[in-house]
mmCIF file of C-alpha atoms in Angstrom:
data_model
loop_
_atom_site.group_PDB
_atom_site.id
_atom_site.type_symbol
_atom_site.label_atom_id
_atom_site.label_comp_id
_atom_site.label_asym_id
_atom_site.label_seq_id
_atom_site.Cartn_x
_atom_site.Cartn_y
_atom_site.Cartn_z
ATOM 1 C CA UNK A 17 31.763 5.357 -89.886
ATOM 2 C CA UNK A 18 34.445 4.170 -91.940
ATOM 3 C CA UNK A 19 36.174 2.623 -89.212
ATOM 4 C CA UNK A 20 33.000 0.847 -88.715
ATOM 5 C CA UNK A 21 32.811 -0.530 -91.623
ATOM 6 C CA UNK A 22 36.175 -1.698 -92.548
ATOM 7 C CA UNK A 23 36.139 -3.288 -89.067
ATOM 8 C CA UNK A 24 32.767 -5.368 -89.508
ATOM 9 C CA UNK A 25 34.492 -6.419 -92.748
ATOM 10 C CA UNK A 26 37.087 -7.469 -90.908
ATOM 11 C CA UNK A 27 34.595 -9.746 -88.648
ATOM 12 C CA UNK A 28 32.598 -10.759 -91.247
ATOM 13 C CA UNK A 29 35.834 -12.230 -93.512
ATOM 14 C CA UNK A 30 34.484 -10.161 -96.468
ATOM 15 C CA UNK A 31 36.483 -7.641 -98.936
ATOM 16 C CA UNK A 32 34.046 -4.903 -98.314
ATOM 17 C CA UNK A 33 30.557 -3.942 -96.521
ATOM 18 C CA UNK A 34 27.815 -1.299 -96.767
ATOM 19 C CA UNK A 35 26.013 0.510 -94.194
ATOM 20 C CA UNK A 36 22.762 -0.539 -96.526
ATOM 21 C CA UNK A 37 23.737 -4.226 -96.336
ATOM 22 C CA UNK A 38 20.857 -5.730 -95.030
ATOM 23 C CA UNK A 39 20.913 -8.540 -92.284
ATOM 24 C CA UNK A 40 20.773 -12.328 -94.037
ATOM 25 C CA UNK A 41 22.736 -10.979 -96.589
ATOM 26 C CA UNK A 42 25.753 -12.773 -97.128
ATOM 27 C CA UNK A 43 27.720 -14.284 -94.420
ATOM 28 C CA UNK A 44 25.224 -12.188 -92.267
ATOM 29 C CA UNK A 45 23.228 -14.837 -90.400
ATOM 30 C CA UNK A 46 21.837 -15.168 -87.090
ATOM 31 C CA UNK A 47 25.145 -16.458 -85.607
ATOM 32 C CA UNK A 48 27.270 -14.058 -87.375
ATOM 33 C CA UNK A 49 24.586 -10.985 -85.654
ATOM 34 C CA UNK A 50 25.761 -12.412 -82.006
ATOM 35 C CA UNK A 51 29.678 -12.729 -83.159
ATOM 36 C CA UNK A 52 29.083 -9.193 -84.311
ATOM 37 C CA UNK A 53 27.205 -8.437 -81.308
ATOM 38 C CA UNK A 54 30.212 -9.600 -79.085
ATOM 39 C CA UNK A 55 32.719 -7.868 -81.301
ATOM 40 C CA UNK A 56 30.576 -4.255 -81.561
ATOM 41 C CA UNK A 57 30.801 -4.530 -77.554
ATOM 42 C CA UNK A 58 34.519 -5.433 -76.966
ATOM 43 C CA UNK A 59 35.628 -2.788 -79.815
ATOM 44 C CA UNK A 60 33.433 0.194 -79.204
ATOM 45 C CA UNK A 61 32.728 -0.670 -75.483
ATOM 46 C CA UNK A 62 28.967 -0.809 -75.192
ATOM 47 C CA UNK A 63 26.467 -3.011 -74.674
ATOM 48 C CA UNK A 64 23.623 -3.899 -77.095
ATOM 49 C CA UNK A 65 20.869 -5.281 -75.571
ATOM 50 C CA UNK A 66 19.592 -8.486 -77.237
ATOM 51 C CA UNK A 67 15.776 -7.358 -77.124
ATOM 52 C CA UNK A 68 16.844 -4.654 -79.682
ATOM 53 C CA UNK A 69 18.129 -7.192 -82.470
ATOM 54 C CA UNK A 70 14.952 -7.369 -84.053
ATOM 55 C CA UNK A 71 15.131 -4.362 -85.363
ATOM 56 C CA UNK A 72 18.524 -4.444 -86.612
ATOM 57 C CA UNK A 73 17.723 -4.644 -90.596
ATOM 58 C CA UNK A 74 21.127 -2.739 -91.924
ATOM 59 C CA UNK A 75 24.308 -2.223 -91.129
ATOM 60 C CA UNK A 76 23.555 1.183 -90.314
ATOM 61 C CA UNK A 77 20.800 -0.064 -87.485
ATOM 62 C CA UNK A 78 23.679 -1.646 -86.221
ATOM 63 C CA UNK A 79 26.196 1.579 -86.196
ATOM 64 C CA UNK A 80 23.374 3.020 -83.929
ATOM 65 C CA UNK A 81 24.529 1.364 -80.801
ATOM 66 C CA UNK A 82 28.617 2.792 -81.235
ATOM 67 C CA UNK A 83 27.758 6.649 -82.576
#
């Protein structure tokens, strides 16, 4: 999870991130959710499908898809 973290950080271009950081938070807007998207899928090697975005509210929604 950590490795999560400090890697969506990385993506995001901020110091630090929160699996309770909730989505339009931040840099976290709907164009950073489909960089993140792409980047969660090239890292981790899965594929999120875009009908399940909605209910992406956290961080931790997010880790879902790569645990």
């Amino acid at each position: 999870m950590e490795k999560f973290l400090e890697f969506v950080a990385d993506v995001m271009e901020e110091d630090s991130v929160s699996m309770d950081m909730p989505y339009k938070e931040g840099k976290w807007d709907s164009l950073m959710m489909l960089t993140l998207v792409m980047e969660v899928e090239a890292e981790y090697g899965v594929s999120i499908p875009m009908e399940s975005l909605g209910n992406v509210k956290t961080l931790a929604d997010m880790y879902e898809f790569v645990k």
